[in-house]
XYZ file of C-alpha atoms in Angstrom:
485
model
C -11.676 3.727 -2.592
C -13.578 2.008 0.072
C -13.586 4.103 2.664
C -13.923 8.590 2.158
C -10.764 10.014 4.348
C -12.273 12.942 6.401
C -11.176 14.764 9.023
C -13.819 14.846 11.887
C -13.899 18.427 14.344
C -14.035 16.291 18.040
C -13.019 19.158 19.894
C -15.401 19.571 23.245
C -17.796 16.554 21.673
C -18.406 13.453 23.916
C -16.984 10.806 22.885
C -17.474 6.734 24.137
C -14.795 4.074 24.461
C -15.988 0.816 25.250
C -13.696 -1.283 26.927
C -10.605 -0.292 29.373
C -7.681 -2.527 28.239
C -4.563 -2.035 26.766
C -5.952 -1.141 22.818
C -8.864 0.558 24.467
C -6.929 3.051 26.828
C -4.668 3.876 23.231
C -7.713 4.555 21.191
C -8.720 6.919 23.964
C -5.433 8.911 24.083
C -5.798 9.203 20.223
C -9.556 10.636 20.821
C -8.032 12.858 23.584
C -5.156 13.933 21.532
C -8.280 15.214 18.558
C -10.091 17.422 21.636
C -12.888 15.323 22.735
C -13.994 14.673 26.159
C -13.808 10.900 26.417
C -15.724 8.876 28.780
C -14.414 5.179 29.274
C -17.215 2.388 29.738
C -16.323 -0.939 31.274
C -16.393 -2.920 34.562
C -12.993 -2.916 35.008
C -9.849 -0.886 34.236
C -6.429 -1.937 33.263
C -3.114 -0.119 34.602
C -3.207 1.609 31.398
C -6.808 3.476 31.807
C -5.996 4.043 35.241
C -3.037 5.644 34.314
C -4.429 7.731 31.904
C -7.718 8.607 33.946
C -5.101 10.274 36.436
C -2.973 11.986 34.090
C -6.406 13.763 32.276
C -8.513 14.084 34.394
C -10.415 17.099 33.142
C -11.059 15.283 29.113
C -11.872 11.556 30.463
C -13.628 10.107 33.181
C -14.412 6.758 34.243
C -18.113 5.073 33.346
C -18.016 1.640 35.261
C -20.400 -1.089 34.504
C -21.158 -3.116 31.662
C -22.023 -1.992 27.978
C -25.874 -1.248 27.264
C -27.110 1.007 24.445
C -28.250 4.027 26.766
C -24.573 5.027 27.533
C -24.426 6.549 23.380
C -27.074 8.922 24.135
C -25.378 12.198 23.333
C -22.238 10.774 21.618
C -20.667 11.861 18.582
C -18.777 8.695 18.123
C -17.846 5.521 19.534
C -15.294 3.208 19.751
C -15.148 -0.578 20.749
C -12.197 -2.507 21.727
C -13.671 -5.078 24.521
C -12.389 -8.894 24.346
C -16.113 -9.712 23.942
C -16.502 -10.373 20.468
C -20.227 -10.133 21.032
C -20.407 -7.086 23.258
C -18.171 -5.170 20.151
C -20.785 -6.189 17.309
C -24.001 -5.323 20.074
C -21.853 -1.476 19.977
C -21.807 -2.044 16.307
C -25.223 -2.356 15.371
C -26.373 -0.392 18.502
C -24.171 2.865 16.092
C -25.575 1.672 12.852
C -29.221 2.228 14.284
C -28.351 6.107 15.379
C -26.121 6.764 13.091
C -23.696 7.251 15.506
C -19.626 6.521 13.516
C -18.049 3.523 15.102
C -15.156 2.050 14.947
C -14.358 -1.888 16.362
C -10.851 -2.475 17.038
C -9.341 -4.772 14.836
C -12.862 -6.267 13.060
C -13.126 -3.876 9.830
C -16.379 -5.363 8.955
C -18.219 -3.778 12.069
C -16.655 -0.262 11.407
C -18.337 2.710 9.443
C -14.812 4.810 9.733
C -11.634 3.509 10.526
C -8.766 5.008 12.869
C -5.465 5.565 9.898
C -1.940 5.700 11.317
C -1.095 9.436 11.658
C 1.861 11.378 10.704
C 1.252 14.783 12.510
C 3.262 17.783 11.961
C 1.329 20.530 14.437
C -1.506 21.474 12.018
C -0.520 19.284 9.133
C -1.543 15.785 9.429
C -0.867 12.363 7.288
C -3.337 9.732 7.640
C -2.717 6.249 6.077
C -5.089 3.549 6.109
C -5.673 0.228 4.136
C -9.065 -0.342 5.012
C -8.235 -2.828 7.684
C -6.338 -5.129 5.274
C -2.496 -4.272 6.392
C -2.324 -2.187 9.324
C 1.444 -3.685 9.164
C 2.452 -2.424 6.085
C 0.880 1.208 6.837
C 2.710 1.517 10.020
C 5.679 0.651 8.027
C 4.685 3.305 5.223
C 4.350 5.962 7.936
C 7.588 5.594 9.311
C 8.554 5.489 5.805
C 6.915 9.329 5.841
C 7.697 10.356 9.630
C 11.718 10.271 7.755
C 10.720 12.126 4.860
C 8.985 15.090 6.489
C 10.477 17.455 8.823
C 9.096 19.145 11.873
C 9.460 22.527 10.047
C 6.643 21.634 8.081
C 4.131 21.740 10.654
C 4.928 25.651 11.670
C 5.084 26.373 8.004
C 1.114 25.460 8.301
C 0.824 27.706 11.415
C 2.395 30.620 9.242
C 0.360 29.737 6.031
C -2.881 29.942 8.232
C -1.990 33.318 9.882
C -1.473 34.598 6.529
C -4.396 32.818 4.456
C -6.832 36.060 5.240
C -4.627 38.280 3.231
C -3.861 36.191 0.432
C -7.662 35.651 -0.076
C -7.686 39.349 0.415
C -5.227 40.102 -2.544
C -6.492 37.025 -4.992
C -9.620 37.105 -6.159
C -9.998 34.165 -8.281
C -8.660 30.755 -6.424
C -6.735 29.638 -9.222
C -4.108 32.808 -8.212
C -4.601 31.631 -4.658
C -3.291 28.107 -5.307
C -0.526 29.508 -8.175
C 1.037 32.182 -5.846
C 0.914 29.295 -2.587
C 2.679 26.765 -5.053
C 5.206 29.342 -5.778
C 5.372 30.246 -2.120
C 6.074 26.931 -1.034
C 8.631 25.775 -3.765
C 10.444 29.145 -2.656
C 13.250 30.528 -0.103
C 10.195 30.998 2.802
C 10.190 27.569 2.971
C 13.592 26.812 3.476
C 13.819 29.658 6.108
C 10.597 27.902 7.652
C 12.004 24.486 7.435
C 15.655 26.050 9.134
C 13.721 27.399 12.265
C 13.715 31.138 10.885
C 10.070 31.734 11.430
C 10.571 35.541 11.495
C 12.200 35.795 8.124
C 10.327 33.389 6.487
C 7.066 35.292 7.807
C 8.636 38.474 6.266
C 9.620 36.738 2.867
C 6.129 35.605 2.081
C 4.592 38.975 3.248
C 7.034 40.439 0.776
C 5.987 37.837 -1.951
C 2.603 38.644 -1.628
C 3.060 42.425 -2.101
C 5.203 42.076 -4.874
C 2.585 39.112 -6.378
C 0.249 40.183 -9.504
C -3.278 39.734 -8.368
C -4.315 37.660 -11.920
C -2.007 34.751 -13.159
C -1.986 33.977 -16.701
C -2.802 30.238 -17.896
C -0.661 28.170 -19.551
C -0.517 24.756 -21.462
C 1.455 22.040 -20.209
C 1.857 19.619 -23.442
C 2.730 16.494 -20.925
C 3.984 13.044 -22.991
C 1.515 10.346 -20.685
C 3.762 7.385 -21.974
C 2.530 4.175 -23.738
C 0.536 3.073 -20.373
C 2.190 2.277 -17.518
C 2.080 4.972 -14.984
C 5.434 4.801 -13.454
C 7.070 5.599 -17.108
C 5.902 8.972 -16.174
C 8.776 11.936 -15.674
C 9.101 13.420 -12.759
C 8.640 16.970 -14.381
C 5.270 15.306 -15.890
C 4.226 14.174 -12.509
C 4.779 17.907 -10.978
C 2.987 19.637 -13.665
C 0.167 17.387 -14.033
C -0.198 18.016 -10.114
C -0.751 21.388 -10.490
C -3.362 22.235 -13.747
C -6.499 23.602 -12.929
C -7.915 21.335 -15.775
C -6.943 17.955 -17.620
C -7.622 17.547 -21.273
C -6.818 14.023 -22.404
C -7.429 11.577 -24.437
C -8.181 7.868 -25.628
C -4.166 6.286 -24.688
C -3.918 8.091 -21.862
C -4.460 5.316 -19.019
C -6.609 6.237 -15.897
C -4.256 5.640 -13.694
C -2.008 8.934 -15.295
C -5.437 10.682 -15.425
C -6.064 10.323 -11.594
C -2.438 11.344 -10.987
C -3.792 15.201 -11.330
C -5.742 17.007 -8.111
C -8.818 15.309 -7.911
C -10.563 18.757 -7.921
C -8.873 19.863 -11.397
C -11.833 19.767 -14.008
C -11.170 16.718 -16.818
C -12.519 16.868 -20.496
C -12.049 13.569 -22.222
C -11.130 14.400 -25.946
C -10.385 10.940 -27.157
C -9.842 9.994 -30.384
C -9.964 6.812 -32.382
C -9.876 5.806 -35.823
C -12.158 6.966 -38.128
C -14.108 8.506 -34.762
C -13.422 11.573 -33.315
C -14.837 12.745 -29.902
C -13.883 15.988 -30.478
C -12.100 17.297 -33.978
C -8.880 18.289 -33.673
C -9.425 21.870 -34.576
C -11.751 22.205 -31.381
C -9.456 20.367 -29.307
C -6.793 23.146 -30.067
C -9.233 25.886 -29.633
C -10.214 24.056 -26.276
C -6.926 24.619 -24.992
C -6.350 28.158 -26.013
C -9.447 29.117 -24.065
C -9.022 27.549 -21.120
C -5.631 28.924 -20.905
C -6.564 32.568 -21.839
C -9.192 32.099 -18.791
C -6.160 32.214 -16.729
C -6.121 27.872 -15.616
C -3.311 25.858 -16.304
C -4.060 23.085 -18.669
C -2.446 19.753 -18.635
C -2.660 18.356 -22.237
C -2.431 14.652 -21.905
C -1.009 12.472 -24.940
C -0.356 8.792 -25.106
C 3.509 8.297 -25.675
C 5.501 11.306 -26.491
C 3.372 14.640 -28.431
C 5.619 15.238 -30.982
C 5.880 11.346 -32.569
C 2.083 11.255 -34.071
C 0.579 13.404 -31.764
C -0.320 16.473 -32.841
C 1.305 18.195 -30.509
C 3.104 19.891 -33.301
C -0.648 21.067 -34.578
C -1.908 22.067 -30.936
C 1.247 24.417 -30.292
C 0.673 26.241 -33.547
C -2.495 27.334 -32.537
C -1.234 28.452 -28.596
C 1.226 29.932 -30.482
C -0.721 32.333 -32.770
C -3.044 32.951 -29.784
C -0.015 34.008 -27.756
C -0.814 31.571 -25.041
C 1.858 30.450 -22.607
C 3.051 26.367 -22.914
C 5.283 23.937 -21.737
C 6.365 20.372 -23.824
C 7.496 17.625 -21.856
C 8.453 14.640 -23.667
C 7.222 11.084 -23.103
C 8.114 7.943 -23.854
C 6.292 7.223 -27.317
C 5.098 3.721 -28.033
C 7.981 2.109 -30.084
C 10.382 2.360 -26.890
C 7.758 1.902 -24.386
C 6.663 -1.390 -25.533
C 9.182 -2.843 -27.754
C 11.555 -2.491 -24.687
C 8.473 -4.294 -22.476
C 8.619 -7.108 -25.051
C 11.998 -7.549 -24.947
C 12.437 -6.068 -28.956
C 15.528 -3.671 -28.892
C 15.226 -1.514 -31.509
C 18.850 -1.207 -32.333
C 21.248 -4.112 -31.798
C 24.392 -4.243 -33.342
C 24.431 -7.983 -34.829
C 20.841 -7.212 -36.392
C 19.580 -3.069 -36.809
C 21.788 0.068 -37.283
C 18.968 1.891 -37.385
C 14.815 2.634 -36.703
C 12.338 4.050 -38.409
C 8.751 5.549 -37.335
C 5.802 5.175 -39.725
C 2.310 5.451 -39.265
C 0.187 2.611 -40.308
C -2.701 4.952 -41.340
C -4.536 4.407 -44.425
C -5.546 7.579 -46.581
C -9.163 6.438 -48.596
C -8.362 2.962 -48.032
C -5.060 3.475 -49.086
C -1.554 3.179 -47.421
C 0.318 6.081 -47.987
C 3.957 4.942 -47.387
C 7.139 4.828 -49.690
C 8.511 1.550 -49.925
C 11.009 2.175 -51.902
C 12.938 3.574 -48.751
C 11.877 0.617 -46.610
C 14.205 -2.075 -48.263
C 17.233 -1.438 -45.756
C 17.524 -5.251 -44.046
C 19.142 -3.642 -41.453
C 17.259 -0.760 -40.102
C 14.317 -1.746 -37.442
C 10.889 -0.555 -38.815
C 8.162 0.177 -36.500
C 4.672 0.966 -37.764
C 1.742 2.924 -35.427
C -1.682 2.300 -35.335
C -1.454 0.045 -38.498
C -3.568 -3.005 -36.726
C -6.319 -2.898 -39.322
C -3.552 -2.320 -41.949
C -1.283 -5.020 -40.921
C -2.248 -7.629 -43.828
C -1.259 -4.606 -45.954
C 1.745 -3.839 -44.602
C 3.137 -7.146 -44.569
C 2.558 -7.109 -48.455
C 3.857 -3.519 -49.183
C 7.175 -4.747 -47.249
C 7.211 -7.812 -48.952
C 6.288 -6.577 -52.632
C 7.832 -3.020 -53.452
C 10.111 -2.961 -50.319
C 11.372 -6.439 -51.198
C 11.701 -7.467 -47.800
C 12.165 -11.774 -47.390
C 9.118 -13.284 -46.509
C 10.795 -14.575 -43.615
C 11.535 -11.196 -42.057
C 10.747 -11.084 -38.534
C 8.068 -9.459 -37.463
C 5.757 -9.235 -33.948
C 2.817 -7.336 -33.318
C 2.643 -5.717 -29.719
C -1.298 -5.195 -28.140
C -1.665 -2.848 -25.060
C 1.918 -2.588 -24.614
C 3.759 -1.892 -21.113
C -0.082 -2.272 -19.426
C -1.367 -5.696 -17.713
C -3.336 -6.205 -20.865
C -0.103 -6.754 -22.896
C 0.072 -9.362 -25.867
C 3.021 -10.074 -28.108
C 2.466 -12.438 -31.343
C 5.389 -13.133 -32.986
C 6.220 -14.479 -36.229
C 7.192 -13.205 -40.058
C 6.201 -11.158 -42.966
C 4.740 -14.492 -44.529
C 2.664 -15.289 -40.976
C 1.870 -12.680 -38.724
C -1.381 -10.958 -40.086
C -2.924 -14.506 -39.954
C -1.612 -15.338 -36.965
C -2.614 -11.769 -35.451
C -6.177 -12.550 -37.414
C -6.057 -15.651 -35.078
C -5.514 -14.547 -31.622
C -8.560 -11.508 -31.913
C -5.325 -8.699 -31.999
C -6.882 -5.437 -31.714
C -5.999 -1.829 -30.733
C -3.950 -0.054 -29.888
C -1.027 -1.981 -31.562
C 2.431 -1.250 -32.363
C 4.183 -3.008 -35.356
C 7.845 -3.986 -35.282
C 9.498 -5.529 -38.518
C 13.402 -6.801 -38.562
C 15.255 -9.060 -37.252
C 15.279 -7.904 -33.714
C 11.553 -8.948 -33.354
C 12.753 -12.467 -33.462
C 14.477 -11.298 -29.989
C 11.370 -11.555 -27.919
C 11.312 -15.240 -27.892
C 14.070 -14.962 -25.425
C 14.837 -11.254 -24.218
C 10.915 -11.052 -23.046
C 11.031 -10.277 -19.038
C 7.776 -8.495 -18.763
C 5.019 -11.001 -17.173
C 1.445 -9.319 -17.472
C -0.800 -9.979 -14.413
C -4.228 -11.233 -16.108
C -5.608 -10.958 -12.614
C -4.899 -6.920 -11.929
C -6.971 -4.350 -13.028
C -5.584 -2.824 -16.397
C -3.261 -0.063 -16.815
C -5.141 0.846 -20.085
C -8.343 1.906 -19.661
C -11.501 1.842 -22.293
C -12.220 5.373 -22.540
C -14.275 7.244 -19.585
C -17.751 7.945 -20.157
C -18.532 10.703 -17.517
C -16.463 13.630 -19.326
C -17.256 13.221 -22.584
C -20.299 14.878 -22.549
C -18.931 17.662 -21.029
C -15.801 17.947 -23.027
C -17.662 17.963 -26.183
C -20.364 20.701 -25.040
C -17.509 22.801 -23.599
C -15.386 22.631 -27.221
C-alpha cells in the first residue's frame, strides 16, 4: 500500500487551489462539496471558475495574481493544477516545507495525498485510487460500484448513526457492537431501508436492539484456506473470515487469504512444519477454545480442506468437550487444487477408476503405509507432504506394491500459487529427477497413469515475475501467538 486512505474533516478549513482552468475549477467543486472554504489563486479565470465563483459565492472567492508561497499561510491543504509545470512543483515543495498536504494534478510524484474517485452514498463514501497509475481503470471500477450500490444505502448510514448512541449504550464490549450491527444489516431493516421505508426500518432495528442479548458468545469458524490461490476461496469462507474478531492460521495458509480478514481482527500465526512446531497442537486447540469462550469469533485457517490431514478432526474434539460453538467449511484440499492446476485429473476413465489419499509422513524414519493395498494399476494415488520421503515411496510402490517401474508419476511444488513447479516422470526417475531440480516443500505426489497427462492437459502458466501466492511464514505474530497459547 503506497499511499494510507484517510478521510480528512475540511469542513470551515481554508483551503488553496492554484490555478483557475478547467481541472482546477473541478478540484475546487470536489473541495467545496467536503465543506471547505476554497480560495482560487491565479491571474486569470476560465468560464468554468467564473461560473462557479458565482454560483458559491459564500465557500470560494477569487485570489488573482500569480502563485508565491505567502498565499498557504493559514491553509490546511493545497491543490495545484496550473499548466506551468514549474509553478506546480514550486507549490509542491513550497507544501513539503510546512507540511501543508498537496496534491498536483495529474504528476503523482509531487503529491503527499491523492484525490480517489468517489462513490458517495449521503454519509457513506467509496474512494478508489491507484496511486496515480490508472486513473482510467478506477473510474471504470467506480462505475462498476455506482451499479452495485443503491441510494438506500446512504440513509441506512443516516439511521445507523442516529441510533449508534444506544447500541453503545446496550453493548458493552465492541465485539457485541459489531455482531448485533452485522446481524442488523444482513436483516429485514435493511431491506425496508433499501425500499424507502425509513420509518419501519427505524422501528425494526429499535426492536432488534431491545430484543438483542447484551453478551454474544464466540464461536470457531474451522474455514478450508485452499491449496494457495486466493480466489479458490468459498464464498461462505470469504463471509466468515470477514467477520472473526481473531485469525489463527497457519504455515499453507497464503497471505493473501490471511489479509482477506478485517485488518483490525487480531492474527496468531500457529504454523507448523515438519519435525517443527510453532505451537503444539494441543495448545493450538486450547488456543481456540479460549478465545472463543472470551466471547470473539475465531477464524481457524487451514491449508486445503480441515478434515483431509488437518486436524480439524482433533481441534473440534476439543471445542466440542469445551462446549464451544463452531462452524466447518470445507476447502479445496491439495490433491484437487493442484493436480487440477497441473492439468493431472485424478479420475479419467481410459486410465483411474479411482483415488486414494495418503500421507507421505514418516513415523521414526519409517513410512508407515500398507502397500499391499496400493497395487490397484488403476486407482490414482496421491501422497501429502511425502517430499523428503519421495525416494521411499517410489520404492515401497515399486517393491511390495508391485507397481511397473514405468508408472507415471509427477511431483507438484507450490501448487495453484505463482511459485508452481511440476516435474514429471516415473517410478524409476522422478526422485532423481526431483533431487535435480532443488524440489522442496510443500509438495504433493501423484502416481498413475494420469500424471503422464500433464505433458499436454497443463494450462496453468505461473508468472515468475508476480509476487507469490504462497508466502514463507510471517514473522510478526509468532511471537505473540506462541506467548498467548
Amino acid at each position: 500500500m503506497e499511499h494510507l486512505p484517510i478521510y480528512m474533516q475540511l469542513h470551515g478549513r481554508e483551503a488553496l487551489v492554484v490555478g483557475a482552468g478547467p481541472v482546477a475549477t473541478r478540484k475546487a467543486a470536489l473541495l467545496l462539496e467536503a465543506g471547505a472554504r476554497v480560495r482560487l489563486r491565479a491571474p486569470a479565470y476560465s468560464e468554468a471558475a467564473e461560473r462557479l465563483l458565482r454560483e458559491q459565492p459564500g465557500s470560494i472567492s477569487r485570489d488573482p495574481g500569480v502563485y508565491d508561497s505567502e498565499c498557504l499561510d493559514r491553509v490546511a491543504i493545497v491543490i495545484a493544477a496550473t499548466d506551468d509545470a514549474e509553478v506546480n512543483r514550486q507549490v509542491s515543495e513550497d507544501c513539503v516545507v510546512r507540511s501543508i498536504p498537496v496534491n498536483v494534478a495529474d504528476q503523482p510524484e509531487l503529491c503527499s495525498f491523492i484525490l480517489p474517485a468517489i462513490v458517495e452514498r449521503g454519509p457513506l463514501t467509496i474512494a478508489i485510487g491507484s496511486g496515480g497509475r490508472a486513473p482510467v481503470l478506477v473510474r471504470l471500477l467506480r462505475a462498476k460500484i455506482e451499479s452495485l450500490i443503491p441510494a438506500g444505502y446512504g440513509r441506512l448510514a443516516d439511521l445507523a448513526g442516529r441510533l449508534r448512541d444506544r447500541v453503545r449504550a446496550r453493548f458493552d464490549h465492541v465485539n457485541a457492537r459489531r455482531a448485533f450491527w452485522e446481524r442488523a444489516f444482513a436483516g429485514p431493516a435493511t431491506e425496508l431501508a433499501l425500499a424507502g421505508r425509513m420509518d419501519a426500518a427505524e422501528a425494526r432495528l429499535e426492536q432488534e436492539l431491545a430484543d438483542a442479548a447484551t453478551s454474544t458468545p464466540g464461536e470457531v469458524y474451522l474455514i478450508g484456506a485452499g491449496p494457495g490461490d486466493p480466489d479458490l476461496l468459498t464464498f461462505r469462507a470469504l463471509r466468515l473470515l470477514q467477520q472473526a474478531d481473531v485469525v489463527v492460521y497457519d504455515r499453507l495458509v497464503s497471505s493473501e487469504v490471511v489479509n482477506l480478514a478485517r485488518r483490525e481482527a487480531e492474527r496468531f500465526y500457529v504454523g507448523k512444519e515438519r519435525d517443527r512446531h510453532c505451537v503444539p497442537q494441543a495448545e493450538i486447540s486450547a488456543l481456540l477454545s479460549r478465545l472463543a469462550r472470551e466471547g470473539k469469533r475465531v477464524a481457524r485457517l487451514k491449508g486445503g480442506d480441515p478434515f483431509v490431514f488437518g486436524r480439524g478432526g482433533e481441534e473440534l474434539d476439543v471445542l466440542a468437550a469445551d462446549g464451544v460453538a463452531y462452524q466447518v467449511v470445507p476447502g479445496i484440499t491439495a490433491a484437487s487444487g493442484c493436480a487440477a492446476y497441473s492439468g493431472i485429473p485424478l479420475t479419467h476413465r481410459d486410465h483411474a477408476q479411482s483415488v486414494r489419499f495418503i500421507t507421505g509422513h514418516t513415523r521414526e524414519g519409517r513410512l508407515d503405509v500398507d502397500w499391499d493395498q496400493l497395487n490397484d494399476p488403476h486407482e490414482t494415488l496421491v501422497f501429502y507432504m511425502g517430499r523428503r520421503a519421495l525416494s521411499a515411496i517410489c520404492q515401497g510402490l515399486k517393491g511390495v506394491a508391485q507397481r511397473a517401474g514405468s508408472t507415471p508419476a509427477a511431483i507438484i511444488e507450490n501448487g495453484t500459487t505463482n511459485q508452481q513447479r511440476v516435474v514429471s516422470g516415473t517410478l524409476d526417475t522422478l526422485a532423481t529427477q526431483a533431487e535435480r531440480a532443488g524440489v522442496g516443500s510443500p509438495s504433493l505426489i501423484v502416481v498413475g497413469d494420469v500424471a503422464a497427462c500433464h505433458q499436454r492437459l497443463a494450462w496453468f502458466k505461473p508468472d515468475a515475475g508476480a509476487d507469490a501466492a504462497f508466502p514463507q511464514p510471517m514473522p510478526g505474530p509468532q511471537t505473540a501467538a506462541a506467548s498467548a497459547a
